[in-house]
Tab-separated table of C-alpha atoms in Angstrom:
chain	number	residue	atom	x	y	z
F	13	MET	CA	16.943	110.179	-52.966
F	14	GLU	CA	14.228	109.341	-55.456
F	15	ASN	CA	10.816	110.803	-54.681
F	16	PRO	CA	8.438	107.848	-54.124
F	17	LEU	CA	5.377	109.929	-54.976
F	18	SER	CA	6.366	111.048	-58.476
F	19	MET	CA	7.018	109.158	-61.704
F	20	HIS	CA	8.867	109.700	-64.969
F	21	ALA	CA	7.450	108.708	-68.321
F	22	LEU	CA	9.490	106.003	-70.028
F	23	PHE	CA	8.163	106.810	-73.501
F	24	HIS	CA	5.105	108.329	-75.161
F	25	ILE	CA	2.423	106.705	-77.306
F	26	GLY	CA	0.928	109.707	-79.079
F	27	PRO	CA	0.076	112.177	-76.287
F	28	VAL	CA	-0.125	109.447	-73.592
F	29	PRO	CA	2.962	109.120	-71.374
F	30	ILE	CA	3.745	105.511	-70.461
F	31	THR	CA	5.418	105.003	-67.075
F	32	GLU	CA	7.261	102.016	-65.657
F	33	PRO	CA	4.377	100.706	-63.462
F	34	VAL	CA	2.130	100.576	-66.541
F	35	VAL	CA	4.684	98.500	-68.450
F	36	VAL	CA	5.240	96.164	-65.471
F	37	THR	CA	1.475	95.845	-64.926
F	38	TRP	CA	0.903	94.873	-68.552
F	39	GLY	CA	3.784	92.420	-68.261
F	40	ILE	CA	2.144	90.818	-65.219
F	41	MET	CA	-1.223	90.737	-67.009
F	42	LEU	CA	0.399	89.047	-69.999
F	43	PHE	CA	2.210	86.585	-67.737
F	44	LEU	CA	-0.938	85.730	-65.753
F	45	GLY	CA	-3.196	85.521	-68.807
F	46	LEU	CA	-0.884	83.444	-70.986
F	47	GLY	CA	0.232	81.382	-67.983
F	48	SER	CA	-3.362	80.548	-67.034
F	49	ALA	CA	-4.291	79.746	-70.638
F	50	TRP	CA	-1.231	77.512	-70.977
F	51	ALA	CA	-1.730	75.786	-67.613
F	52	THR	CA	-5.413	74.996	-68.234
F	53	ARG	CA	-5.254	74.031	-71.900
F	54	ARG	CA	-5.440	70.270	-71.226
F	55	LEU	CA	-7.615	69.607	-68.174
F	56	THR	CA	-8.338	65.973	-67.329
F	57	MET	CA	-10.578	64.200	-64.821
F	58	VAL	CA	-7.504	62.579	-63.254
F	59	PRO	CA	-5.297	65.627	-62.596
F	60	GLY	CA	-1.614	65.678	-63.427
F	61	LYS	CA	0.955	67.461	-61.251
F	62	LEU	CA	0.323	70.982	-62.575
F	63	GLN	CA	-3.454	70.615	-62.509
F	64	ALA	CA	-3.324	69.265	-58.948
F	65	VAL	CA	-1.395	72.348	-57.829
F	66	LEU	CA	-3.857	74.665	-59.591
F	67	GLU	CA	-6.844	72.826	-58.099
F	68	MET	CA	-5.321	73.061	-54.632
F	69	PHE	CA	-4.820	76.795	-55.122
F	70	VAL	CA	-8.433	77.325	-56.213
F	71	THR	CA	-9.654	75.212	-53.285
F	72	VAL	CA	-7.667	77.327	-50.814
F	73	ILE	CA	-9.142	80.555	-52.247
F	74	ASP	CA	-12.634	79.026	-52.148
F	75	ASP	CA	-12.195	77.959	-48.522
F	76	GLN	CA	-10.988	81.419	-47.485
F	77	ILE	CA	-13.943	83.122	-49.212
F	78	ARG	CA	-16.411	80.615	-47.716
F	79	ASP	CA	-14.992	81.057	-44.205
F	80	THR	CA	-15.050	84.858	-44.454
F	81	MET	CA	-18.415	85.369	-46.158
F	82	GLN	CA	-20.332	82.249	-45.058
F	83	ARG	CA	-21.604	81.996	-48.645
F	84	ASP	CA	-21.074	79.974	-51.795
F	85	PRO	CA	-17.727	81.282	-53.131
F	86	SER	CA	-18.316	80.667	-56.858
F	87	PRO	CA	-19.513	84.206	-57.851
F	88	PHE	CA	-16.528	85.831	-56.115
F	89	ARG	CA	-13.749	83.392	-56.957
F	90	VAL	CA	-12.737	85.199	-60.146
F	91	LEU	CA	-12.541	88.695	-58.642
F	92	ILE	CA	-10.919	87.813	-55.310
F	93	GLY	CA	-8.564	85.245	-56.819
F	94	THR	CA	-7.422	87.665	-59.523
F	95	ILE	CA	-6.866	90.460	-57.008
F	96	PHE	CA	-4.822	88.150	-54.786
F	97	LEU	CA	-2.738	86.772	-57.673
F	98	TYR	CA	-2.093	90.187	-59.180
F	99	VAL	CA	-1.083	91.849	-55.889
F	100	PHE	CA	1.024	88.838	-54.911
F	101	ILE	CA	2.938	88.754	-58.204
F	102	ALA	CA	3.250	92.557	-58.287
F	103	ASN	CA	4.712	92.599	-54.751
F	104	SER	CA	7.037	89.695	-55.521
F	105	SER	CA	8.235	91.256	-58.786
F	106	ALA	CA	10.725	93.245	-56.671
F	107	ILE	CA	13.061	90.211	-56.703
F	108	ILE	CA	13.637	90.665	-60.456
F	109	PRO	CA	16.546	93.128	-60.711
F	110	GLY	CA	15.628	96.522	-62.166
F	111	ILE	CA	11.888	96.095	-61.687
F	112	GLU	CA	10.063	98.141	-59.113
F	113	PRO	CA	6.726	96.636	-58.022
F	114	PRO	CA	3.820	98.605	-59.544
F	115	THR	CA	2.019	98.435	-56.179
F	116	ALA	CA	4.757	100.722	-54.779
F	117	MET	CA	3.084	103.534	-56.763
F	118	ILE	CA	-0.055	104.997	-55.224
F	119	GLU	CA	-1.913	105.116	-58.563
F	120	THR	CA	-1.900	101.316	-58.975
F	121	ASP	CA	-3.217	100.841	-55.440
F	122	ALA	CA	-5.875	103.488	-56.020
F	123	ALA	CA	-7.047	101.631	-59.134
F	124	LEU	CA	-7.212	98.321	-57.223
F	125	ALA	CA	-9.107	99.888	-54.306
F	126	LEU	CA	-11.570	101.556	-56.713
F	127	ILE	CA	-12.197	98.145	-58.315
F	128	VAL	CA	-13.003	96.807	-54.831
F	129	LEU	CA	-15.306	99.782	-54.129
F	130	ALA	CA	-17.133	99.274	-57.440
F	131	ALA	CA	-17.483	95.543	-56.718
F	132	THR	CA	-18.864	96.363	-53.251
F	133	ILE	CA	-21.561	98.604	-54.729
F	134	PHE	CA	-22.269	96.153	-57.593
F	135	TYR	CA	-22.752	93.098	-55.356
F	136	GLY	CA	-24.630	95.137	-52.741
F	137	ILE	CA	-27.201	96.299	-55.312
F	138	ARG	CA	-27.337	92.895	-57.008
F	139	TYR	CA	-28.042	90.928	-53.835
F	140	GLN	CA	-30.149	93.433	-51.878
F	141	GLY	CA	-31.696	95.545	-54.625
F	142	LEU	CA	-31.063	99.285	-54.960
F	143	ARG	CA	-33.583	100.054	-52.227
F	144	GLY	CA	-32.224	97.439	-49.855
F	145	TYR	CA	-28.621	98.505	-50.444
F	146	LEU	CA	-29.357	102.189	-49.841
F	147	SER	CA	-31.488	101.508	-46.787
F	148	ALA	CA	-28.561	99.559	-45.300
F	149	PHE	CA	-26.836	102.946	-44.951
F	150	ALA	CA	-29.566	104.005	-42.494
F	151	GLU	CA	-28.904	101.062	-40.147
F	152	PRO	CA	-29.431	101.138	-37.184
F	153	SER	CA	-30.984	104.630	-37.460
F	154	TRP	CA	-30.941	107.545	-39.921
F	155	VAL	CA	-28.430	109.409	-37.728
F	156	MET	CA	-25.770	106.988	-38.990
F	157	ILE	CA	-26.129	107.913	-42.697
F	158	PRO	CA	-23.210	110.405	-42.845
F	159	LEU	CA	-20.968	108.061	-40.854
F	160	ASN	CA	-21.786	105.110	-43.106
F	161	VAL	CA	-21.075	107.164	-46.224
F	162	ILE	CA	-17.766	108.388	-44.759
F	163	GLU	CA	-16.907	104.802	-43.838
F	164	GLN	CA	-17.110	103.774	-47.502
F	165	ILE	CA	-14.621	106.491	-48.426
F	166	THR	CA	-12.200	106.010	-45.534
F	167	ARG	CA	-11.946	102.262	-45.928
F	168	THR	CA	-11.219	102.620	-49.635
F	169	PHE	CA	-8.592	105.198	-48.731
F	170	SER	CA	-7.110	102.927	-46.063
F	171	LEU	CA	-6.929	100.062	-48.604
F	172	ILE	CA	-4.920	102.360	-50.891
F	173	VAL	CA	-2.596	103.673	-48.198
F	174	ARG	CA	-2.031	100.283	-46.544
F	175	LEU	CA	-0.827	98.559	-49.696
F	176	PHE	CA	1.098	101.601	-50.912
F	177	GLY	CA	2.778	102.233	-47.553
F	178	ASN	CA	3.852	98.648	-46.995
F	179	VAL	CA	5.244	97.952	-50.468
F	180	MET	CA	6.750	101.404	-50.986
F	181	SER	CA	8.464	101.430	-47.570
F	182	GLY	CA	10.026	98.060	-48.400
F	183	VAL	CA	11.391	99.354	-51.705
F	184	PHE	CA	12.535	102.555	-49.991
F	185	VAL	CA	14.402	100.800	-47.169
F	186	VAL	CA	16.169	98.470	-49.617
F	187	GLY	CA	17.143	101.543	-51.659
F	188	ILE	CA	18.603	103.299	-48.611
F	189	ILE	CA	20.535	100.198	-47.473
F	190	LEU	CA	21.833	99.707	-51.040
F	191	SER	CA	23.227	103.222	-51.077
F	192	LEU	CA	25.024	102.540	-47.746
F	193	ALA	CA	26.255	98.960	-48.232
F	194	GLY	CA	25.620	97.186	-51.511
F	195	PHE	CA	26.941	93.639	-51.201
F	196	LEU	CA	24.689	90.974	-49.571
F	197	VAL	CA	23.528	93.368	-46.820
F	198	PRO	CA	20.047	94.112	-48.313
F	199	ILE	CA	19.206	90.390	-48.763
F	200	PRO	CA	17.529	89.847	-45.341
F	201	LEU	CA	15.459	92.984	-45.908
F	202	MET	CA	14.454	91.786	-49.381
F	203	ALA	CA	13.394	88.451	-47.861
F	204	LEU	CA	11.323	90.399	-45.328
F	205	ASP	CA	9.815	92.316	-48.266
F	206	LEU	CA	8.707	89.059	-49.881
F	207	LEU	CA	7.004	88.029	-46.628
F	208	THR	CA	5.326	91.444	-46.236
F	209	GLY	CA	4.223	91.352	-49.874
F	210	THR	CA	2.582	87.951	-49.451
F	211	VAL	CA	0.836	88.995	-46.224
F	212	GLN	CA	-0.351	92.261	-47.802
F	213	ALA	CA	-1.711	90.441	-50.872
F	214	TYR	CA	-3.610	88.077	-48.559
F	215	ILE	CA	-4.912	90.974	-46.461
F	216	PHE	CA	-5.981	92.983	-49.509
F	217	ALA	CA	-7.932	90.004	-50.867
F	218	ILE	CA	-9.477	89.177	-47.464
F	219	LEU	CA	-10.508	92.798	-46.840
F	220	ALA	CA	-12.078	92.942	-50.310
F	221	THR	CA	-14.009	89.784	-49.378
F	222	VAL	CA	-15.061	91.255	-46.036
F	223	PHE	CA	-16.264	94.520	-47.635
F	224	ILE	CA	-18.203	92.742	-50.398
F	225	GLY	CA	-19.696	90.339	-47.855
F	226	ALA	CA	-20.736	93.225	-45.609
F	227	ALA	CA	-22.374	95.062	-48.529
F	228	MET	CA	-24.493	92.004	-49.353
F	229	GLY	CA	-25.972	91.979	-45.859
F	230	GLU	CA	-27.457	89.032	-43.987
F	231	HIS	CA	-28.702	86.014	-45.881
W	17	MET	CA	17.307	130.866	-46.281
W	18	THR	CA	13.604	130.493	-45.465
W	19	SER	CA	13.443	127.460	-47.743
W	20	ASP	CA	16.351	125.863	-45.841
W	21	LEU	CA	14.604	126.489	-42.540
W	22	ILE	CA	11.403	124.946	-43.861
W	23	GLN	CA	13.321	121.863	-44.994
W	24	ILE	CA	14.984	121.474	-41.589
W	25	VAL	CA	11.635	121.807	-39.835
W	26	SER	CA	10.107	119.326	-42.321
W	27	ILE	CA	12.730	116.683	-41.573
W	28	LEU	CA	12.233	117.162	-37.828
W	29	ALA	CA	8.469	116.971	-38.254
W	30	ALA	CA	8.761	113.771	-40.316
W	31	ALA	CA	11.012	112.134	-37.725
W	32	ILE	CA	8.725	113.100	-34.861
W	33	ALA	CA	5.617	111.994	-36.747
W	34	VAL	CA	6.994	108.529	-37.518
W	35	SER	CA	8.516	107.944	-34.088
W	36	PHE	CA	5.452	108.960	-32.127
W	37	GLY	CA	3.070	107.454	-34.638
W	38	ALA	CA	4.735	104.074	-34.224
W	39	ILE	CA	4.202	103.918	-30.445
W	40	GLY	CA	0.434	103.435	-30.462
W	41	PRO	CA	0.253	100.736	-33.163
W	42	ALA	CA	3.226	98.905	-31.578
W	43	LEU	CA	1.474	98.666	-28.213
W	44	ALA	CA	-1.833	97.756	-29.873
W	45	GLU	CA	-0.295	95.027	-32.036
W	46	GLY	CA	1.456	93.588	-28.996
W	47	ARG	CA	-1.821	93.406	-27.091
W	48	ALA	CA	-3.658	91.902	-30.063
W	49	VAL	CA	-1.044	89.166	-30.600
W	50	ALA	CA	-0.928	88.413	-26.866
W	51	ALA	CA	-4.710	88.056	-26.760
W	52	ALA	CA	-4.688	85.826	-29.847
W	53	MET	CA	-1.942	83.599	-28.352
W	54	ASP	CA	-4.008	83.321	-25.182
W	55	ALA	CA	-7.090	82.343	-27.177
W	56	ILE	CA	-5.180	79.766	-29.248
W	57	ALA	CA	-3.692	78.271	-26.060
W	58	ARG	CA	-7.160	77.871	-24.615
W	59	GLN	CA	-8.784	76.591	-27.801
W	60	PRO	CA	-6.209	75.208	-30.254
W	61	GLU	CA	-8.890	73.892	-32.642
W	62	ALA	CA	-9.992	77.486	-33.406
W	63	ALA	CA	-6.459	78.478	-34.490
W	64	GLY	CA	-7.452	78.878	-38.169
W	65	THR	CA	-10.250	81.365	-37.573
W	66	LEU	CA	-8.261	83.177	-34.880
W	67	SER	CA	-5.168	83.678	-37.011
W	68	ARG	CA	-7.199	84.893	-39.997
W	69	THR	CA	-9.029	87.428	-37.824
W	70	LEU	CA	-5.722	88.356	-36.183
W	71	PHE	CA	-4.087	89.054	-39.543
W	72	VAL	CA	-6.935	91.280	-40.689
W	73	GLY	CA	-6.979	93.072	-37.335
W	74	LEU	CA	-3.215	93.592	-37.379
W	75	ALA	CA	-3.483	95.046	-40.887
W	76	MET	CA	-6.104	97.486	-39.612
W	77	ILE	CA	-3.939	98.549	-36.654
W	78	GLU	CA	-0.842	98.771	-38.815
W	79	THR	CA	-2.630	101.216	-41.113
W	80	MET	CA	-2.329	103.867	-38.397
W	81	ALA	CA	1.465	103.612	-38.496
W	82	ILE	CA	1.378	103.643	-42.301
W	83	TYR	CA	-0.683	106.861	-42.235
W	84	THR	CA	2.061	108.626	-40.278
W	85	LEU	CA	4.646	107.239	-42.702
W	86	VAL	CA	2.701	108.633	-45.649
W	87	ILE	CA	2.340	111.999	-43.919
W	88	ALA	CA	6.098	112.025	-43.266
W	89	LEU	CA	6.714	111.309	-46.947
W	90	LEU	CA	4.297	114.058	-47.985
W	91	VAL	CA	6.150	116.477	-45.703
W	92	LEU	CA	9.524	115.400	-47.111
W	93	PHE	CA	8.774	115.034	-50.814
W	94	ALA	CA	5.530	116.862	-51.596
W	95	ASN	CA	5.810	119.778	-49.198
W	96	PRO	CA	3.682	122.662	-50.523
W	97	PHE	CA	5.857	125.287	-48.774
W	98	VAL	CA	9.242	124.350	-50.247
């Protein structure tokens, strides 16, 4: 049984080992970047089919952010939308034979969660000021400072472990079933994986929104 | 010999951790979904907000089960004593 916590380098560029999740991640980045550039190269006032779909997608993301944060979604659309799209496509990439989703490796999830943590601090300081953001740690009284600091760490950690655990366990279960019975038997489980991946992408994006919204305080 | 024993104990520990760790979140998720169904039955127009909050809450509860899974994997694959 393959160890889900370790990785092998596919090849080396100079002294830097390149592993499979890195290659898949860059593939997804290329796909998303070129796909977005191609899909938005000819925008018109009267949308065609493709543009209508894209506009609907952006509207849905905007509505979710507005409902969760009770704020104007435009400053957060790029970050939250990109996180959702990346996690969604990464989780769904398991349906391509031979590709393991990069989110099934704890390093990818750690990077994503650290991006969310950095965004939390960035927006907190930007909207409340450094003083306001730091004094929010002492709410409702100074006794809560250690707990509030620990909360920042544990919720980042839980973001990492939640995404990692869900995606990795899906890959793992399909691997075990494949080694027992190969033909057609893993298909229901792979369908379940697609559902879990979509839900986890949504939850990751919504939790990022909730954390950023909480850091910005009341308005 | 000792290494074999440690591996046997590790597998037992992983099985126990996952099985007992799943009980709490299972009960909690059942209660949460039941409460959400109740709320939606009473107030169907709030279904959107309720289901979004339910999903986020379920993800939070589910994390507890995932923690035990990760600990089981650490015991099985990254055991410092083997």
